[in-house]
Amino acid sequence: MMYMARLNKKVSEPSILVKPVSRFGGLDNIHVALIVLVAILVLLVVAISFTTSISIVNVTNATAQNCTYAMVNGTCVHPIHTISEAKLAAERILAGYSTSSSSASLLPYLSDVAAANVSYIAQTGQWYASIPYTSTSGNETYLLGILMQDSNLSKFTTFVQMVGINSSLSDNYVASKGTIKLYGQPSCGIGTTQAYWFIDPYAPGSIPSLVNATNLQSKFSSRLNVTVKIQYTQYSQKIANTYGLNNTLSLGRYILCGSVQENFTGFVKSLNASYYQGEYMSPQVLSGIASRSGFNMTALNSCMASSQSVMRVQAEQAAKYNVTSPSAVVVNCQYLAIPQSASQAVCYANSSLC
């Protein structure tokens, strides 16, 4: 009887034994290598810090050091231009927006140059002007930033909140809120202050602006003379393409000749109530409004018969004052405004009126 031997072997899972490095306090080889690597990196950072030179420009407050603008590394800086010159340059840049074909053209009339902050940046040799302006609704205030090179103030960059368009340089400048000073234009002279009310009747907002004109005339009475002047721009041209030039000019003729009649205010109210933006108004409709307003129709028709030559002269005046907007007001022959800011321009041109 044979007996088979029984195999009784215990199989255990393999294990990795890490032999400690006794002379390093029980650390293994991997940890020692990591410590050495960290030490090398620390030494490298220290070496770089000692070999790198850092240039420090010490700009000190100007007032504290009796410098007009600032002190850089112990020396007073002397820019080429003064604060007044930089502010005037910023006002000219602001006035340049008036010729823009976008909503940015309103910026000069919405800005408050009296609240402008102008400072010199000594490190870069630049002037920075910050001018606040209000939204068209008047509910929000934004900032126009102008960065100008001291070496040449005509080299500039503008930063306008809510408006993404650059200005063009202008010889005009913004003299006060809502008022642009026209370069080289003298005043109309002594006597009654003049306000030339340029409109293309078919342009947006022109007819409603006549309410502003009559209100302004009523407010200042004989101390102000508001004169309506008719322009022919792309808005009237669009109407003329359909209804003919003579029919299109009828609206301007009735406004021009009606403005010298006694009840012009009543005519404006009726016209404003009957007019729909961009819609053609026939001579028959205009004649009915004029008749109901109590106009002297004989004098009115006589005026309109000779109005063509008057409107031609008015177009030349618009060019003289560089009126590019279909609704603009020239006050005292030297200040440009829009209908909404005409009152501000009048008060600036003749403070005794306000």
Coordinates of C-alpha atoms in Angstrom, one line a residue:
M1 CA 0.0 0.0 0.0
M2 CA 1.5 3.0 -1.2
Y3 CA 1.0 6.4 0.3
M4 CA 1.2 9.6 -1.8
A5 CA 2.9 12.5 -0.1
R6 CA 0.6 15.5 0.6
L7 CA 1.7 18.8 -0.5
N8 CA 0.9 21.4 2.1
K9 CA 2.5 24.7 0.9
K10 CA 1.3 28.1 1.9
V11 CA 1.4 30.6 -0.9
S12 CA 1.9 34.2 0.3
E13 CA 1.6 37.5 -1.8
P14 CA 4.9 39.1 -2.8
S15 CA 5.9 42.2 -0.8
I16 CA 8.4 45.0 -1.6
L17 CA 10.9 45.6 1.1
V18 CA 12.5 49.1 1.2
K19 CA 15.8 49.1 2.9
P20 CA 16.1 52.2 5.1
V21 CA 19.2 54.3 4.9
S22 CA 20.2 54.3 8.4
R23 CA 22.6 57.3 8.4
F24 CA 19.8 59.6 7.1
G25 CA 17.5 59.0 10.0
G26 CA 15.5 56.2 8.4
L27 CA 14.8 57.9 5.0
D28 CA 14.8 55.9 1.9
N29 CA 16.8 56.7 -1.3
I30 CA 13.8 58.2 -3.1
H31 CA 13.1 60.8 -0.3
V32 CA 16.8 61.7 -0.1
A33 CA 16.9 62.4 -3.9
L34 CA 13.8 64.7 -3.6
I35 CA 15.4 66.7 -0.7
V36 CA 18.5 67.2 -2.7
L37 CA 16.5 68.4 -5.7
V38 CA 14.6 71.0 -3.6
A39 CA 17.9 72.3 -2.2
I40 CA 19.2 72.8 -5.7
L41 CA 16.1 74.8 -6.7
V42 CA 16.3 77.1 -3.7
L43 CA 20.0 77.8 -4.4
L44 CA 19.1 78.6 -8.0
V45 CA 16.4 81.1 -7.0
V46 CA 18.8 82.8 -4.6
A47 CA 21.5 83.1 -7.3
I48 CA 19.1 84.7 -9.8
S49 CA 17.9 87.2 -7.3
F50 CA 21.4 88.4 -6.7
T51 CA 22.3 88.7 -10.4
T52 CA 19.1 90.5 -11.6
S53 CA 19.0 94.3 -11.5
I54 CA 15.7 96.1 -10.9
S55 CA 15.2 99.6 -12.1
I56 CA 13.1 101.7 -9.8
V57 CA 11.6 105.1 -11.0
N58 CA 10.8 107.1 -8.0
V59 CA 8.0 109.5 -8.9
T60 CA 7.3 111.9 -6.0
N61 CA 4.2 114.0 -5.5
A62 CA 4.7 117.4 -7.1
T63 CA 3.1 119.6 -4.5
A64 CA 5.1 118.1 -1.6
Q65 CA 8.4 118.7 -3.4
N66 CA 7.6 122.2 -4.8
C67 CA 7.5 120.8 -8.4
T68 CA 4.8 122.0 -10.7
Y69 CA 4.0 118.5 -12.0
A70 CA 6.1 115.8 -10.5
M71 CA 9.6 114.7 -9.3
V72 CA 11.2 111.7 -11.0
N73 CA 14.3 110.3 -9.2
G74 CA 14.8 113.5 -7.3
T75 CA 14.5 115.8 -10.4
C76 CA 11.5 118.0 -11.2
V77 CA 9.9 117.2 -14.6
H78 CA 9.1 120.0 -17.0
P79 CA 6.6 119.0 -19.8
I80 CA 6.6 121.0 -23.0
H81 CA 2.9 122.1 -22.6
T82 CA 1.0 123.5 -19.6
I83 CA -2.2 122.1 -18.1
S84 CA -4.2 124.9 -19.8
E85 CA -2.8 124.0 -23.2
A86 CA -3.5 120.3 -22.7
K87 CA -7.1 121.1 -21.6
L88 CA -7.7 123.2 -24.7
A89 CA -6.3 120.5 -26.9
A90 CA -8.7 118.0 -25.2
E91 CA -11.6 120.4 -25.8
R92 CA -10.6 120.6 -29.5
I93 CA -10.5 116.8 -29.8
L94 CA -13.9 116.6 -28.1
A95 CA -15.3 119.2 -30.6
G96 CA -14.1 117.0 -33.4
Y97 CA -16.8 114.4 -32.6
S98 CA -19.5 116.9 -33.8
T99 CA -18.7 116.0 -37.4
S100 CA -19.1 112.3 -36.8
S101 CA -21.9 110.6 -38.7
S102 CA -22.9 108.5 -35.7
S103 CA -24.4 109.1 -32.3
A104 CA -20.9 110.2 -31.2
S105 CA -21.7 113.6 -32.8
L106 CA -23.7 114.4 -29.6
L107 CA -20.7 114.0 -27.3
P108 CA -19.6 117.6 -27.4
Y109 CA -23.0 118.7 -26.3
L110 CA -23.4 116.2 -23.6
S111 CA -19.9 116.7 -22.0
D112 CA -19.1 118.8 -19.0
V113 CA -15.7 120.4 -19.7
A114 CA -15.9 122.4 -16.5
A115 CA -15.6 119.1 -14.6
A116 CA -12.6 117.9 -16.7
N117 CA -9.6 116.5 -14.9
V118 CA -6.3 117.0 -16.7
S119 CA -3.0 115.5 -15.4
Y120 CA 0.5 114.9 -16.6
I121 CA 2.0 111.3 -16.7
A122 CA 5.7 111.9 -16.0
Q123 CA 6.7 108.3 -16.7
T124 CA 5.4 108.3 -20.3
G125 CA 5.5 112.0 -21.2
Q126 CA 1.8 112.1 -21.8
W127 CA -1.2 114.2 -20.8
Y128 CA -4.5 112.5 -19.7
A129 CA -7.8 114.3 -19.8
S130 CA -10.9 112.8 -18.2
I131 CA -14.2 114.5 -19.2
P132 CA -17.6 113.4 -17.9
Y133 CA -20.6 113.3 -20.1
T134 CA -24.3 112.3 -19.6
S135 CA -26.4 109.9 -21.6
T136 CA -29.0 111.4 -24.0
S137 CA -31.6 110.5 -21.4
G138 CA -29.6 112.3 -18.7
N139 CA -29.8 109.4 -16.3
E140 CA -26.3 108.0 -16.6
T141 CA -22.8 109.6 -16.5
Y142 CA -19.9 108.2 -18.4
L143 CA -16.3 109.3 -19.1
L144 CA -14.4 110.3 -22.1
G145 CA -10.7 109.7 -21.7
I146 CA -8.1 111.4 -23.9
L147 CA -4.4 110.5 -23.9
M148 CA -2.2 113.0 -25.6
Q149 CA 1.5 113.0 -26.4
D150 CA 3.3 116.0 -24.7
S151 CA 5.7 116.2 -27.6
N152 CA 2.7 116.7 -30.0
L153 CA -0.8 117.1 -28.6
S154 CA -2.3 116.3 -31.9
K155 CA -1.2 112.7 -31.4
F156 CA -3.9 111.3 -29.2
T157 CA -6.0 108.3 -28.3
T158 CA -9.6 108.5 -27.0
F159 CA -11.4 106.1 -24.7
V160 CA -15.1 106.6 -24.7
Q161 CA -17.5 104.6 -22.5
M162 CA -20.5 103.4 -24.5
V163 CA -19.2 104.8 -27.8
G164 CA -16.6 103.1 -30.0
I165 CA -15.4 105.7 -32.4
N166 CA -12.4 108.0 -32.5
S167 CA -12.6 111.7 -32.9
S168 CA -10.9 113.8 -35.6
L169 CA -8.8 116.8 -34.6
S170 CA -10.6 120.1 -34.8
D171 CA -9.7 123.8 -34.5
N172 CA -13.1 124.2 -32.7
Y173 CA -13.2 123.4 -29.0
V174 CA -15.9 122.7 -26.4
A175 CA -16.2 125.9 -24.4
S176 CA -18.9 124.8 -22.0
K177 CA -21.5 122.1 -21.6
G178 CA -23.5 121.9 -24.9
T179 CA -21.5 124.6 -26.5
I180 CA -18.7 124.5 -29.1
K181 CA -16.6 127.6 -29.9
L182 CA -16.3 127.9 -33.6
Y183 CA -12.7 128.7 -34.6
G184 CA -12.1 132.1 -36.1
Q185 CA -15.7 133.2 -36.0
P186 CA -16.2 136.6 -34.4
S187 CA -19.4 137.5 -32.5
C188 CA -22.4 139.1 -34.3
G189 CA -21.6 142.4 -32.6
I190 CA -23.4 144.3 -29.8
G191 CA -27.1 144.4 -29.5
T192 CA -29.6 141.6 -29.4
T193 CA -28.1 138.1 -29.1
Q194 CA -28.7 136.1 -32.2
A195 CA -29.6 132.4 -32.5
Y196 CA -29.6 130.9 -36.0
W197 CA -31.8 127.8 -36.0
F198 CA -30.7 125.6 -39.0
I199 CA -32.9 122.6 -39.8
D200 CA -33.8 120.3 -42.7
P201 CA -37.5 120.0 -42.0
Y202 CA -37.6 116.3 -43.1
A203 CA -34.6 115.4 -40.9
P204 CA -35.4 113.4 -37.7
G205 CA -36.2 115.7 -34.8
S206 CA -36.3 118.9 -36.8
I207 CA -40.0 119.7 -36.6
P208 CA -40.1 119.0 -32.8
S209 CA -37.1 121.2 -32.4
L210 CA -39.1 124.2 -33.5
V211 CA -41.0 123.9 -30.2
N212 CA -37.6 124.4 -28.5
A213 CA -37.1 127.4 -30.7
T214 CA -40.4 129.1 -29.9
N215 CA -40.0 128.3 -26.2
L216 CA -36.5 129.8 -26.2
Q217 CA -37.8 133.0 -28.0
S218 CA -40.6 133.2 -25.4
K219 CA -38.2 132.8 -22.5
F220 CA -35.8 135.5 -23.5
S221 CA -38.3 137.7 -25.4
S222 CA -36.7 140.7 -27.1
R223 CA -33.3 140.0 -25.6
L224 CA -32.9 137.1 -28.0
N225 CA -33.6 136.9 -31.7
V226 CA -34.2 133.3 -33.0
T227 CA -34.1 133.1 -36.8
V228 CA -35.1 129.9 -38.5
K229 CA -32.9 128.9 -41.5
I230 CA -33.7 126.0 -43.9
Q231 CA -31.3 123.5 -45.1
Y232 CA -31.6 120.9 -47.9
T233 CA -29.8 117.7 -47.0
Q234 CA -30.1 114.0 -47.8
Y235 CA -33.4 113.8 -45.9
S236 CA -35.2 116.3 -48.1
Q237 CA -33.4 114.7 -51.1
K238 CA -35.0 111.4 -50.3
I239 CA -38.5 113.0 -50.3
A240 CA -37.7 114.9 -53.5
N241 CA -36.8 111.7 -55.3
T242 CA -40.5 110.7 -55.0
Y243 CA -42.5 114.0 -54.9
G244 CA -40.3 116.4 -56.8
L245 CA -38.1 119.2 -55.6
N246 CA -40.6 122.0 -55.6
N247 CA -43.2 120.1 -53.6
T248 CA -40.5 119.0 -51.1
L249 CA -39.3 122.6 -50.5
S250 CA -42.8 123.7 -49.6
L251 CA -42.5 122.5 -46.1
G252 CA -39.3 124.6 -45.6
R253 CA -40.9 127.6 -47.3
Y254 CA -44.0 127.5 -45.0
I255 CA -41.7 127.3 -41.9
L256 CA -39.3 130.0 -43.1
C257 CA -42.0 132.5 -44.0
G258 CA -44.3 131.5 -41.1
S259 CA -41.5 132.2 -38.6
V260 CA -41.9 136.0 -39.2
Q261 CA -45.7 135.9 -38.7
E262 CA -47.2 136.7 -35.3
N263 CA -48.7 133.3 -34.4
F264 CA -45.7 131.2 -35.4
T265 CA -45.9 129.4 -32.1
G266 CA -49.5 128.2 -32.8
F267 CA -48.4 127.2 -36.3
V268 CA -45.5 125.1 -34.9
K269 CA -47.8 123.3 -32.4
S270 CA -50.3 122.4 -35.2
L271 CA -47.5 121.4 -37.5
N272 CA -45.8 119.2 -34.9
A273 CA -49.1 117.5 -34.1
S274 CA -49.8 116.8 -37.8
Y275 CA -46.3 115.7 -38.9
Y276 CA -45.2 112.1 -39.0
Q277 CA -41.4 111.6 -39.1
G278 CA -40.2 111.2 -42.7
E279 CA -43.7 111.5 -44.2
Y280 CA -44.3 114.0 -47.1
M281 CA -46.5 117.0 -46.3
S282 CA -48.3 118.4 -49.4
P283 CA -48.7 122.2 -50.0
Q284 CA -52.5 121.8 -49.6
V285 CA -52.1 120.4 -46.1
L286 CA -49.5 123.1 -45.1
S287 CA -51.8 125.8 -46.5
G288 CA -54.6 124.5 -44.3
I289 CA -52.4 124.6 -41.2
A290 CA -51.2 128.1 -42.0
S291 CA -54.8 129.4 -42.5
R292 CA -56.0 127.9 -39.3
S293 CA -53.1 129.4 -37.4
G294 CA -54.3 132.9 -38.4
F295 CA -51.5 133.8 -40.8
N296 CA -51.7 136.7 -43.1
M297 CA -51.9 134.5 -46.2
T298 CA -51.2 137.3 -48.7
A299 CA -47.9 138.2 -46.9
L300 CA -47.1 134.5 -46.5
N301 CA -47.6 133.7 -50.2
S302 CA -45.5 136.8 -51.2
C303 CA -42.7 135.6 -48.9
M304 CA -42.7 132.1 -50.3
A305 CA -42.5 133.4 -53.9
S306 CA -39.2 135.0 -53.1
S307 CA -37.9 132.4 -50.6
Q308 CA -35.6 130.5 -53.0
S309 CA -32.9 133.2 -53.0
V310 CA -33.2 133.5 -49.2
M311 CA -32.7 129.8 -48.7
R312 CA -29.7 129.9 -51.0
V313 CA -28.1 132.5 -48.8
Q314 CA -28.9 130.4 -45.7
A315 CA -27.1 127.4 -47.3
E316 CA -24.0 129.6 -47.7
Q317 CA -24.3 130.6 -44.0
A318 CA -24.5 127.0 -43.0
A319 CA -21.3 126.3 -44.9
K320 CA -19.6 129.4 -43.3
Y321 CA -20.3 128.1 -39.8
N322 CA -19.5 124.5 -40.8
V323 CA -23.0 123.2 -40.0
T324 CA -22.9 119.6 -41.0
S325 CA -25.8 118.4 -38.9
P326 CA -29.4 118.7 -40.3
S327 CA -30.4 120.3 -36.9
A328 CA -28.0 122.8 -35.4
V329 CA -28.0 126.2 -33.7
V330 CA -25.4 128.9 -34.1
V331 CA -25.5 131.4 -31.2
N332 CA -24.0 134.9 -31.4
C333 CA -22.3 133.9 -34.7
Q334 CA -19.5 132.0 -32.8
Y335 CA -21.0 129.2 -30.8
L336 CA -22.4 125.9 -32.1
A337 CA -25.1 123.9 -30.3
I338 CA -27.9 121.4 -31.0
P339 CA -31.5 122.3 -30.3
Q340 CA -31.5 120.5 -27.0
S341 CA -28.5 122.5 -25.7
A342 CA -29.3 125.9 -27.4
S343 CA -30.3 127.4 -24.0
Q344 CA -27.0 126.5 -22.5
A345 CA -25.2 128.1 -25.5
V346 CA -27.2 131.3 -25.2
C347 CA -26.4 131.6 -21.5
Y348 CA -22.7 131.0 -22.2
A349 CA -22.6 133.5 -25.1
N350 CA -24.4 136.2 -23.0
S351 CA -24.4 135.4 -19.3
S352 CA -26.5 138.5 -18.6
L353 CA -29.5 136.8 -20.1
C354 CA -29.4 134.0 -17.5

